[in-house]
């Protein structure tokens, strides 16, 4: 499931700190997941925002973005459930969140192999094309098979209901006349 949020530069939700920019969006996801986890059998105390290690270089990061954690991302135990990225211009920030309920490494590897195979007609190893072999199996993403996941549609509905509106964000900043 994928949800994007556009935050104009002059919004009270906007920050120049790229790490903090994710926090409010991840918090919305975390609250929605906790609400629906309590209604099922999922232990909502294992849901948390990620605490990434500062100062990691992009070259040191894994091939699959879900193999690493960043600011504002939501974890259930040691498994990433919601990943967040952002794109910025001088006028706005677009936050993109992807929730993964299950992670099938065999299917992911097959998709990566097919995509990489379309880039090259020779039989070069995946690593030569930029993908380490079988890394998808090492990724801890999605809810564990022994932990029942909340209803994805209900979670999405709650996330959408809890996303700040223009008027609510202006009220929260103390300036109801602020242009968003």
PDB file of C-alpha atoms in Angstrom:
ATOM      1  CA  UNK A   1       0.000   0.000   0.000  1.00  0.00           C
ATOM      2  CA  UNK A   2       1.362   3.359  -0.994  1.00  0.00           C
ATOM      3  CA  UNK A   3       0.348   6.842   0.183  1.00  0.00           C
ATOM      4  CA  UNK A   4       2.013  10.111  -0.813  1.00  0.00           C
ATOM      5  CA  UNK A   5       1.683  13.381   1.093  1.00  0.00           C
ATOM      6  CA  UNK A   6       2.619  16.737  -0.419  1.00  0.00           C
ATOM      7  CA  UNK A   7       3.844  19.293   2.124  1.00  0.00           C
ATOM      8  CA  UNK A   8       4.182  22.840   0.788  1.00  0.00           C
ATOM      9  CA  UNK A   9       7.287  24.695   1.929  1.00  0.00           C
ATOM     10  CA  UNK A  10       5.247  27.242   3.914  1.00  0.00           C
ATOM     11  CA  UNK A  11       3.225  24.553   5.757  1.00  0.00           C
ATOM     12  CA  UNK A  12       3.743  24.191   9.518  1.00  0.00           C
ATOM     13  CA  UNK A  13       4.468  20.508   8.772  1.00  0.00           C
ATOM     14  CA  UNK A  14       7.461  21.409   6.597  1.00  0.00           C
ATOM     15  CA  UNK A  15      10.978  21.324   8.017  1.00  0.00           C
ATOM     16  CA  UNK A  16      14.370  21.782   6.429  1.00  0.00           C
ATOM     17  CA  UNK A  17      15.675  18.840   8.503  1.00  0.00           C
ATOM     18  CA  UNK A  18      15.252  15.893   6.141  1.00  0.00           C
ATOM     19  CA  UNK A  19      15.222  13.418   9.038  1.00  0.00           C
ATOM     20  CA  UNK A  20      12.525  15.243  10.999  1.00  0.00           C
ATOM     21  CA  UNK A  21      10.403  15.676   7.869  1.00  0.00           C
ATOM     22  CA  UNK A  22       9.433  11.989   8.061  1.00  0.00           C
ATOM     23  CA  UNK A  23       8.496  11.875  11.726  1.00  0.00           C
ATOM     24  CA  UNK A  24       4.927  13.216  11.628  1.00  0.00           C
ATOM     25  CA  UNK A  25       4.068  10.988   8.624  1.00  0.00           C
ATOM     26  CA  UNK A  26       5.476   7.892  10.319  1.00  0.00           C
ATOM     27  CA  UNK A  27       3.596   8.794  13.502  1.00  0.00           C
ATOM     28  CA  UNK A  28       0.290   8.823  11.561  1.00  0.00           C
ATOM     29  CA  UNK A  29       1.061   5.320  10.250  1.00  0.00           C
ATOM     30  CA  UNK A  30       2.150   4.113  13.689  1.00  0.00           C
ATOM     31  CA  UNK A  31      -1.063   5.320  15.354  1.00  0.00           C
ATOM     32  CA  UNK A  32      -3.245   3.749  12.649  1.00  0.00           C
ATOM     33  CA  UNK A  33      -1.413   0.429  12.932  1.00  0.00           C
ATOM     34  CA  UNK A  34      -1.680   0.460  16.736  1.00  0.00           C
ATOM     35  CA  UNK A  35      -5.424   1.118  16.617  1.00  0.00           C
ATOM     36  CA  UNK A  36      -6.049  -1.845  14.325  1.00  0.00           C
ATOM     37  CA  UNK A  37      -3.473  -4.134  15.933  1.00  0.00           C
ATOM     38  CA  UNK A  38      -5.377  -3.853  19.221  1.00  0.00           C
ATOM     39  CA  UNK A  39      -8.549  -4.969  17.464  1.00  0.00           C
ATOM     40  CA  UNK A  40      -6.786  -8.122  16.263  1.00  0.00           C
ATOM     41  CA  UNK A  41      -4.287 -10.417  17.889  1.00  0.00           C
ATOM     42  CA  UNK A  42      -1.193  -8.379  17.039  1.00  0.00           C
ATOM     43  CA  UNK A  43       0.918  -7.118  19.950  1.00  0.00           C
ATOM     44  CA  UNK A  44       0.801  -3.354  19.374  1.00  0.00           C
ATOM     45  CA  UNK A  45       3.629  -2.800  21.909  1.00  0.00           C
ATOM     46  CA  UNK A  46       6.079  -4.155  19.322  1.00  0.00           C
ATOM     47  CA  UNK A  47       5.146  -1.375  16.885  1.00  0.00           C
ATOM     48  CA  UNK A  48       7.559   1.576  16.964  1.00  0.00           C
ATOM     49  CA  UNK A  49       9.216   4.284  14.913  1.00  0.00           C
ATOM     50  CA  UNK A  50      12.678   3.373  13.650  1.00  0.00           C
ATOM     51  CA  UNK A  51      15.792   4.855  15.260  1.00  0.00           C
ATOM     52  CA  UNK A  52      18.286   4.846  12.379  1.00  0.00           C
ATOM     53  CA  UNK A  53      22.033   4.973  12.841  1.00  0.00           C
ATOM     54  CA  UNK A  54      23.206   8.487  11.892  1.00  0.00           C
ATOM     55  CA  UNK A  55      25.901   9.148   9.327  1.00  0.00           C
ATOM     56  CA  UNK A  56      25.511   6.118   7.023  1.00  0.00           C
ATOM     57  CA  UNK A  57      26.779   6.755   3.515  1.00  0.00           C
ATOM     58  CA  UNK A  58      24.526   5.833   0.607  1.00  0.00           C
ATOM     59  CA  UNK A  59      27.234   3.486  -0.732  1.00  0.00           C
ATOM     60  CA  UNK A  60      27.044   1.468   2.509  1.00  0.00           C
ATOM     61  CA  UNK A  61      23.305   0.921   2.289  1.00  0.00           C
ATOM     62  CA  UNK A  62      21.750  -2.322   1.041  1.00  0.00           C
ATOM     63  CA  UNK A  63      20.301  -2.800  -2.448  1.00  0.00           C
ATOM     64  CA  UNK A  64      16.722  -3.200  -1.158  1.00  0.00           C
ATOM     65  CA  UNK A  65      15.516  -0.095   0.664  1.00  0.00           C
ATOM     66  CA  UNK A  66      13.417  -2.295   2.957  1.00  0.00           C
ATOM     67  CA  UNK A  67      16.650  -3.900   4.234  1.00  0.00           C
ATOM     68  CA  UNK A  68      17.556  -0.687   6.087  1.00  0.00           C
ATOM     69  CA  UNK A  69      15.658   1.708   8.360  1.00  0.00           C
ATOM     70  CA  UNK A  70      15.261   5.450   8.185  1.00  0.00           C
ATOM     71  CA  UNK A  71      13.579   8.235  10.104  1.00  0.00           C
ATOM     72  CA  UNK A  72       9.824   7.940  10.522  1.00  0.00           C
ATOM     73  CA  UNK A  73       9.659   4.346   9.339  1.00  0.00           C
ATOM     74  CA  UNK A  74       7.495   1.898  11.298  1.00  0.00           C
ATOM     75  CA  UNK A  75       8.786  -1.396  12.636  1.00  0.00           C
ATOM     76  CA  UNK A  76       7.057  -4.348  14.254  1.00  0.00           C
ATOM     77  CA  UNK A  77       9.795  -5.879  16.373  1.00  0.00           C
ATOM     78  CA  UNK A  78      12.750  -6.118  13.988  1.00  0.00           C
ATOM     79  CA  UNK A  79      10.616  -6.166  10.815  1.00  0.00           C
ATOM     80  CA  UNK A  80       9.962  -3.059   8.729  1.00  0.00           C
ATOM     81  CA  UNK A  81       6.282  -2.503   8.011  1.00  0.00           C
ATOM     82  CA  UNK A  82       6.233   1.066   6.626  1.00  0.00           C
ATOM     83  CA  UNK A  83       9.064   2.610   4.644  1.00  0.00           C
ATOM     84  CA  UNK A  84       9.151   6.342   3.943  1.00  0.00           C
ATOM     85  CA  UNK A  85      11.052   8.344   1.342  1.00  0.00           C
ATOM     86  CA  UNK A  86      10.928  11.946   0.220  1.00  0.00           C
ATOM     87  CA  UNK A  87      11.494  14.086  -2.829  1.00  0.00           C
ATOM     88  CA  UNK A  88      12.074  17.824  -2.458  1.00  0.00           C
ATOM     89  CA  UNK A  89      11.847  20.912  -4.586  1.00  0.00           C
ATOM     90  CA  UNK A  90      12.190  24.493  -3.390  1.00  0.00           C
ATOM     91  CA  UNK A  91       8.358  24.667  -3.206  1.00  0.00           C
ATOM     92  CA  UNK A  92       7.323  21.397  -1.561  1.00  0.00           C
ATOM     93  CA  UNK A  93       8.311  18.041  -0.097  1.00  0.00           C
ATOM     94  CA  UNK A  94       6.610  14.867  -1.271  1.00  0.00           C
ATOM     95  CA  UNK A  95       6.626  12.156   1.376  1.00  0.00           C
ATOM     96  CA  UNK A  96       6.041   8.650   0.068  1.00  0.00           C
ATOM     97  CA  UNK A  97       5.077   5.795   2.386  1.00  0.00           C
ATOM     98  CA  UNK A  98       4.920   2.152   1.399  1.00  0.00           C
ATOM     99  CA  UNK A  99       3.399  -0.385   3.784  1.00  0.00           C
ATOM    100  CA  UNK A 100       4.402  -3.995   3.223  1.00  0.00           C
ATOM    101  CA  UNK A 101       2.213  -6.596   4.890  1.00  0.00           C
ATOM    102  CA  UNK A 102       4.265  -9.570   3.706  1.00  0.00           C
ATOM    103  CA  UNK A 103       7.692 -10.021   2.123  1.00  0.00           C
ATOM    104  CA  UNK A 104       8.239 -12.995  -0.172  1.00  0.00           C
ATOM    105  CA  UNK A 105      11.994 -13.098  -0.893  1.00  0.00           C
ATOM    106  CA  UNK A 106      11.662 -15.685  -3.656  1.00  0.00           C
ATOM    107  CA  UNK A 107       9.109 -13.553  -5.512  1.00  0.00           C
ATOM    108  CA  UNK A 108      11.205 -10.404  -4.937  1.00  0.00           C
ATOM    109  CA  UNK A 109      14.362 -12.136  -6.231  1.00  0.00           C
ATOM    110  CA  UNK A 110      12.461 -13.383  -9.301  1.00  0.00           C
ATOM    111  CA  UNK A 111      11.209  -9.857 -10.042  1.00  0.00           C
ATOM    112  CA  UNK A 112      14.709  -8.381  -9.608  1.00  0.00           C
ATOM    113  CA  UNK A 113      16.218 -11.107 -11.790  1.00  0.00           C
ATOM    114  CA  UNK A 114      13.625 -10.414 -14.522  1.00  0.00           C
ATOM    115  CA  UNK A 115      14.250  -6.650 -14.352  1.00  0.00           C
ATOM    116  CA  UNK A 116      18.021  -7.034 -14.382  1.00  0.00           C
ATOM    117  CA  UNK A 117      17.790  -9.629 -17.143  1.00  0.00           C
ATOM    118  CA  UNK A 118      16.009  -7.086 -19.330  1.00  0.00           C
ATOM    119  CA  UNK A 119      18.999  -4.755 -18.903  1.00  0.00           C
ATOM    120  CA  UNK A 120      21.553  -7.210 -20.211  1.00  0.00           C
ATOM    121  CA  UNK A 121      21.537  -9.988 -22.775  1.00  0.00           C
ATOM    122  CA  UNK A 122      24.681 -11.652 -21.458  1.00  0.00           C
ATOM    123  CA  UNK A 123      24.751 -13.902 -18.417  1.00  0.00           C
ATOM    124  CA  UNK A 124      26.493 -11.511 -16.029  1.00  0.00           C
ATOM    125  CA  UNK A 125      25.939 -12.182 -12.326  1.00  0.00           C
ATOM    126  CA  UNK A 126      23.387 -10.030 -10.498  1.00  0.00           C
ATOM    127  CA  UNK A 127      26.158  -8.410  -8.444  1.00  0.00           C
ATOM    128  CA  UNK A 128      27.769  -7.088 -11.651  1.00  0.00           C
ATOM    129  CA  UNK A 129      24.475  -5.379 -12.495  1.00  0.00           C
ATOM    130  CA  UNK A 130      24.223  -3.725  -9.077  1.00  0.00           C
ATOM    131  CA  UNK A 131      22.194  -6.302  -7.134  1.00  0.00           C
ATOM    132  CA  UNK A 132      23.828  -8.536  -4.537  1.00  0.00           C
ATOM    133  CA  UNK A 133      22.769 -12.191  -4.842  1.00  0.00           C
ATOM    134  CA  UNK A 134      19.857 -13.345  -2.677  1.00  0.00           C
ATOM    135  CA  UNK A 135      19.731 -10.254  -0.494  1.00  0.00           C
ATOM    136  CA  UNK A 136      15.923 -10.298  -0.490  1.00  0.00           C
ATOM    137  CA  UNK A 137      16.009 -13.359   1.790  1.00  0.00           C
ATOM    138  CA  UNK A 138      17.903 -11.348   4.417  1.00  0.00           C
ATOM    139  CA  UNK A 139      15.332  -8.544   4.553  1.00  0.00           C
ATOM    140  CA  UNK A 140      13.116  -8.460   7.631  1.00  0.00           C
ATOM    141  CA  UNK A 141       9.997  -6.805   6.212  1.00  0.00           C
ATOM    142  CA  UNK A 142       6.271  -7.262   6.547  1.00  0.00           C
ATOM    143  CA  UNK A 143       4.493  -8.901   9.437  1.00  0.00           C
ATOM    144  CA  UNK A 144       5.957 -12.214  10.554  1.00  0.00           C
ATOM    145  CA  UNK A 145       3.872 -15.236   9.521  1.00  0.00           C
ATOM    146  CA  UNK A 146       3.142 -16.041  13.192  1.00  0.00           C
ATOM    147  CA  UNK A 147       1.829 -12.487  13.865  1.00  0.00           C
ATOM    148  CA  UNK A 148      -1.571 -11.822  12.318  1.00  0.00           C
ATOM    149  CA  UNK A 149      -1.523  -8.496  10.486  1.00  0.00           C
ATOM    150  CA  UNK A 150      -4.270  -5.905  10.881  1.00  0.00           C
ATOM    151  CA  UNK A 151      -6.766  -5.409   8.073  1.00  0.00           C
ATOM    152  CA  UNK A 152      -4.893  -3.347   5.451  1.00  0.00           C
ATOM    153  CA  UNK A 153      -8.010  -1.539   4.199  1.00  0.00           C
ATOM    154  CA  UNK A 154      -8.921  -0.453   7.735  1.00  0.00           C
ATOM    155  CA  UNK A 155      -5.368   0.786   8.351  1.00  0.00           C
ATOM    156  CA  UNK A 156      -5.361   2.788   5.107  1.00  0.00           C
ATOM    157  CA  UNK A 157      -8.746   4.334   5.948  1.00  0.00           C
ATOM    158  CA  UNK A 158      -7.413   5.377   9.351  1.00  0.00           C
ATOM    159  CA  UNK A 159      -4.194   6.803   7.881  1.00  0.00           C
ATOM    160  CA  UNK A 160      -6.185   8.846   5.378  1.00  0.00           C
ATOM    161  CA  UNK A 161      -8.548  10.096   8.106  1.00  0.00           C
ATOM    162  CA  UNK A 162      -5.630  11.114  10.320  1.00  0.00           C
ATOM    163  CA  UNK A 163      -3.567  12.937   7.710  1.00  0.00           C
ATOM    164  CA  UNK A 164      -3.548  16.617   8.622  1.00  0.00           C
ATOM    165  CA  UNK A 165      -5.700  18.839   6.476  1.00  0.00           C
ATOM    166  CA  UNK A 166      -4.737  22.326   5.411  1.00  0.00           C
ATOM    167  CA  UNK A 167      -7.053  23.934   7.990  1.00  0.00           C
ATOM    168  CA  UNK A 168      -5.965  21.617  10.823  1.00  0.00           C
ATOM    169  CA  UNK A 169      -2.289  22.226  10.120  1.00  0.00           C
ATOM    170  CA  UNK A 170      -2.871  25.987  10.111  1.00  0.00           C
ATOM    171  CA  UNK A 171      -4.740  25.779  13.439  1.00  0.00           C
ATOM    172  CA  UNK A 172      -1.957  23.649  14.915  1.00  0.00           C
ATOM    173  CA  UNK A 173       0.570  26.307  13.955  1.00  0.00           C
ATOM    174  CA  UNK A 174      -1.533  28.972  15.679  1.00  0.00           C
ATOM    175  CA  UNK A 175      -2.229  30.877  12.468  1.00  0.00           C
ATOM    176  CA  UNK A 176      -5.635  30.044  11.005  1.00  0.00           C
ATOM    177  CA  UNK A 177      -5.017  32.607   8.257  1.00  0.00           C
ATOM    178  CA  UNK A 178      -1.778  31.004   7.120  1.00  0.00           C
ATOM    179  CA  UNK A 179      -1.809  30.045   3.451  1.00  0.00           C
ATOM    180  CA  UNK A 180      -0.992  26.391   2.864  1.00  0.00           C
TER     181      UNK A 180
END
